[in-house]
């Protein structure tokens, strides 16, 4: 079952604008990861934020995590047409999972369209 | 980064036949791999956990007799869709984490490139 919701479901912006996507989840987590998926393709790992971290940056990406609200946001600054894709958050709620971690539960995703 | 290879990338089969999808970790070992399914314009849904040397663990609602999983070695898990029907048409994708990193709650998951299955 899905862990939570993402909003917006779809986002359409112009190149150069910032894009913000939000993700909510239901259970306690070890980490939260953001992925990008181009249409019909595999997943590209963007960033992992640990449960004890509040903010993380990677290039034009900024991720925040609020464990008290069970929510996270992904900000893409100065967007480009090449950023057009679906973005998913994924949480790892494993607790002492004997086989390891990364049994990921994905959010519904946000479809981002960046227009030139 | 670590590489997970999935094969085939796409497959078309006739109703009633079986299809095998392979998931290989190329440069690391993984005792556990995960299989997901994604229908068009939807999110990824976890199907099952593949455990090396033991039976797979299936999520609620996933038929274990329909989706056979074999994790025969530390680098290979296979998903066989048996007696496929058009409603099984979907994008199937696997993930794995390195044996050492997989024991950490802060390790990244590595995904295969996915397999698009079309049953006609």
PDB file of C-alpha atoms in Angstrom, chain B residues 2-114:
ATOM      1  CA  UNK B   2      26.132   0.514  -7.629  1.00  0.00           C
ATOM      2  CA  UNK B   3      24.459  -0.930 -10.716  1.00  0.00           C
ATOM      3  CA  UNK B   4      21.352  -3.057 -10.935  1.00  0.00           C
ATOM      4  CA  UNK B   5      20.574  -4.543 -14.335  1.00  0.00           C
ATOM      5  CA  UNK B   6      17.160  -5.780 -15.344  1.00  0.00           C
ATOM      6  CA  UNK B   7      16.440  -7.943 -18.362  1.00  0.00           C
ATOM      7  CA  UNK B   8      14.582  -7.797 -20.634  1.00  0.00           C
ATOM      8  CA  UNK B   9      13.740  -4.110 -20.957  1.00  0.00           C
ATOM      9  CA  UNK B  10      10.506  -4.942 -22.682  1.00  0.00           C
ATOM     10  CA  UNK B  11       8.649  -8.080 -23.624  1.00  0.00           C
ATOM     11  CA  UNK B  12       5.466  -8.920 -25.473  1.00  0.00           C
ATOM     12  CA  UNK B  13       3.880 -12.275 -24.833  1.00  0.00           C
ATOM     13  CA  UNK B  14       0.673 -14.103 -25.583  1.00  0.00           C
ATOM     14  CA  UNK B  15      -2.001 -14.722 -22.989  1.00  0.00           C
ATOM     15  CA  UNK B  16      -1.416 -17.915 -21.087  1.00  0.00           C
ATOM     16  CA  UNK B  17       2.337 -17.965 -21.468  1.00  0.00           C
ATOM     17  CA  UNK B  18       4.909 -17.304 -18.749  1.00  0.00           C
ATOM     18  CA  UNK B  19       7.532 -14.589 -18.725  1.00  0.00           C
ATOM     19  CA  UNK B  20      10.719 -14.449 -16.669  1.00  0.00           C
ATOM     20  CA  UNK B  21      12.329 -11.160 -15.665  1.00  0.00           C
ATOM     21  CA  UNK B  22      15.852 -11.053 -14.270  1.00  0.00           C
ATOM     22  CA  UNK B  23      17.291  -8.588 -11.792  1.00  0.00           C
ATOM     23  CA  UNK B  24      21.045  -8.613 -11.303  1.00  0.00           C
ATOM     24  CA  UNK B  25      23.278  -6.598  -9.037  1.00  0.00           C
ATOM     25  CA  UNK B  26      26.392  -6.174 -11.151  1.00  0.00           C
ATOM     26  CA  UNK B  27      28.964  -4.916  -8.703  1.00  0.00           C
ATOM     27  CA  UNK B  28      27.630  -5.817  -5.285  1.00  0.00           C
ATOM     28  CA  UNK B  29      25.890  -8.583  -3.398  1.00  0.00           C
ATOM     29  CA  UNK B  30      22.381  -8.318  -2.045  1.00  0.00           C
ATOM     30  CA  UNK B  31      20.615 -10.734   0.263  1.00  0.00           C
ATOM     31  CA  UNK B  32      17.394  -8.890  -0.367  1.00  0.00           C
ATOM     32  CA  UNK B  33      15.867  -7.461  -3.512  1.00  0.00           C
ATOM     33  CA  UNK B  34      12.474  -5.905  -3.990  1.00  0.00           C
ATOM     34  CA  UNK B  35      10.006  -6.137  -6.863  1.00  0.00           C
ATOM     35  CA  UNK B  36       7.619  -3.330  -7.737  1.00  0.00           C
ATOM     36  CA  UNK B  37       4.864  -2.925 -10.302  1.00  0.00           C
ATOM     37  CA  UNK B  38       3.758   0.304 -11.901  1.00  0.00           C
ATOM     38  CA  UNK B  39       0.622   0.769 -13.962  1.00  0.00           C
ATOM     39  CA  UNK B  40       0.459   3.666 -16.432  1.00  0.00           C
ATOM     40  CA  UNK B  41       0.441   7.071 -14.785  1.00  0.00           C
ATOM     41  CA  UNK B  42       0.450   5.509 -11.342  1.00  0.00           C
ATOM     42  CA  UNK B  43       3.013   5.087  -8.613  1.00  0.00           C
ATOM     43  CA  UNK B  44       5.182   2.105  -7.843  1.00  0.00           C
ATOM     44  CA  UNK B  45       3.572  -0.562  -5.725  1.00  0.00           C
ATOM     45  CA  UNK B  46       5.703  -3.009  -3.784  1.00  0.00           C
ATOM     46  CA  UNK B  47       4.883  -6.558  -4.812  1.00  0.00           C
ATOM     47  CA  UNK B  48       7.298  -8.713  -2.885  1.00  0.00           C
ATOM     48  CA  UNK B  49      10.580  -9.027  -1.077  1.00  0.00           C
ATOM     49  CA  UNK B  50      13.004 -11.486  -2.608  1.00  0.00           C
ATOM     50  CA  UNK B  51      15.200 -13.222  -0.047  1.00  0.00           C
ATOM     51  CA  UNK B  52      18.349 -15.071  -1.034  1.00  0.00           C
ATOM     52  CA  UNK B  53      18.097 -18.727  -0.135  1.00  0.00           C
ATOM     53  CA  UNK B  54      14.563 -18.552   1.222  1.00  0.00           C
ATOM     54  CA  UNK B  55      11.002 -17.915   0.160  1.00  0.00           C
ATOM     55  CA  UNK B  56       9.902 -14.537  -1.017  1.00  0.00           C
ATOM     56  CA  UNK B  57       7.579 -12.425   1.085  1.00  0.00           C
ATOM     57  CA  UNK B  58       4.561 -11.120  -0.803  1.00  0.00           C
ATOM     58  CA  UNK B  59       2.546  -7.990  -0.119  1.00  0.00           C
ATOM     59  CA  UNK B  60      -1.136  -8.279   0.564  1.00  0.00           C
ATOM     60  CA  UNK B  61      -3.131  -8.889  -2.568  1.00  0.00           C
ATOM     61  CA  UNK B  62      -0.216 -10.220  -4.635  1.00  0.00           C
ATOM     62  CA  UNK B  63      -0.677 -13.829  -5.748  1.00  0.00           C
ATOM     63  CA  UNK B  64       2.435 -15.816  -4.960  1.00  0.00           C
ATOM     64  CA  UNK B  65       1.493 -18.570  -7.397  1.00  0.00           C
ATOM     65  CA  UNK B  66       1.144 -16.058 -10.180  1.00  0.00           C
ATOM     66  CA  UNK B  67       4.312 -14.122  -9.523  1.00  0.00           C
ATOM     67  CA  UNK B  68       7.045 -16.636  -8.779  1.00  0.00           C
ATOM     68  CA  UNK B  69      10.200 -15.213  -7.283  1.00  0.00           C
ATOM     69  CA  UNK B  70      13.518 -17.024  -7.090  1.00  0.00           C
ATOM     70  CA  UNK B  71      16.584 -15.499  -5.439  1.00  0.00           C
ATOM     71  CA  UNK B  72      19.124 -18.198  -6.130  1.00  0.00           C
ATOM     72  CA  UNK B  73      22.283 -16.202  -5.560  1.00  0.00           C
ATOM     73  CA  UNK B  74      23.465 -13.001  -3.927  1.00  0.00           C
ATOM     74  CA  UNK B  75      23.402 -11.208  -7.273  1.00  0.00           C
ATOM     75  CA  UNK B  76      20.311 -12.538  -9.040  1.00  0.00           C
ATOM     76  CA  UNK B  77      16.592 -12.501  -8.423  1.00  0.00           C
ATOM     77  CA  UNK B  78      14.016 -13.571 -10.985  1.00  0.00           C
ATOM     78  CA  UNK B  79      10.328 -12.781 -11.257  1.00  0.00           C
ATOM     79  CA  UNK B  80       8.236 -15.131 -13.364  1.00  0.00           C
ATOM     80  CA  UNK B  81       4.767 -14.020 -14.366  1.00  0.00           C
ATOM     81  CA  UNK B  82       2.918 -17.289 -14.904  1.00  0.00           C
ATOM     82  CA  UNK B  83      -0.055 -17.736 -17.201  1.00  0.00           C
ATOM     83  CA  UNK B  84       0.060 -14.080 -18.072  1.00  0.00           C
ATOM     84  CA  UNK B  85      -3.127 -12.190 -18.905  1.00  0.00           C
ATOM     85  CA  UNK B  86      -3.609  -8.738 -20.403  1.00  0.00           C
ATOM     86  CA  UNK B  87      -4.273  -7.281 -16.935  1.00  0.00           C
ATOM     87  CA  UNK B  88      -0.716  -8.285 -15.986  1.00  0.00           C
ATOM     88  CA  UNK B  89       0.587  -5.814 -18.530  1.00  0.00           C
ATOM     89  CA  UNK B  90       2.611  -3.345 -16.526  1.00  0.00           C
ATOM     90  CA  UNK B  91       6.048  -1.926 -15.800  1.00  0.00           C
ATOM     91  CA  UNK B  92       7.984  -4.171 -13.417  1.00  0.00           C
ATOM     92  CA  UNK B  93      11.048  -2.835 -11.626  1.00  0.00           C
ATOM     93  CA  UNK B  94      13.414  -4.278  -9.067  1.00  0.00           C
ATOM     94  CA  UNK B  95      15.676  -2.712  -6.476  1.00  0.00           C
ATOM     95  CA  UNK B  96      18.566  -3.824  -4.315  1.00  0.00           C
ATOM     96  CA  UNK B  97      20.980  -2.405  -1.787  1.00  0.00           C
ATOM     97  CA  UNK B  98      24.569  -3.528  -1.224  1.00  0.00           C
ATOM     98  CA  UNK B  99      24.964  -6.187   1.441  1.00  0.00           C
ATOM     99  CA  UNK B 100      26.912  -3.870   3.712  1.00  0.00           C
ATOM    100  CA  UNK B 101      24.888  -0.753   2.921  1.00  0.00           C
ATOM    101  CA  UNK B 102      21.683  -2.714   3.136  1.00  0.00           C
ATOM    102  CA  UNK B 103      22.223  -3.106   6.830  1.00  0.00           C
ATOM    103  CA  UNK B 104      22.123   0.641   7.278  1.00  0.00           C
ATOM    104  CA  UNK B 105      18.922   2.654   7.458  1.00  0.00           C
ATOM    105  CA  UNK B 106      20.670   5.381   5.511  1.00  0.00           C
ATOM    106  CA  UNK B 107      21.722   3.394   2.461  1.00  0.00           C
ATOM    107  CA  UNK B 108      20.477   4.251  -0.982  1.00  0.00           C
ATOM    108  CA  UNK B 109      18.361   1.790  -2.953  1.00  0.00           C
ATOM    109  CA  UNK B 110      19.471   1.058  -6.511  1.00  0.00           C
ATOM    110  CA  UNK B 111      16.863   0.328  -9.141  1.00  0.00           C
ATOM    111  CA  UNK B 112      16.970  -1.630 -12.340  1.00  0.00           C
ATOM    112  CA  UNK B 113      15.850   0.067 -15.526  1.00  0.00           C
ATOM    113  CA  UNK B 114      12.524  -1.755 -15.454  1.00  0.00           C
TER     114      UNK B 114
END
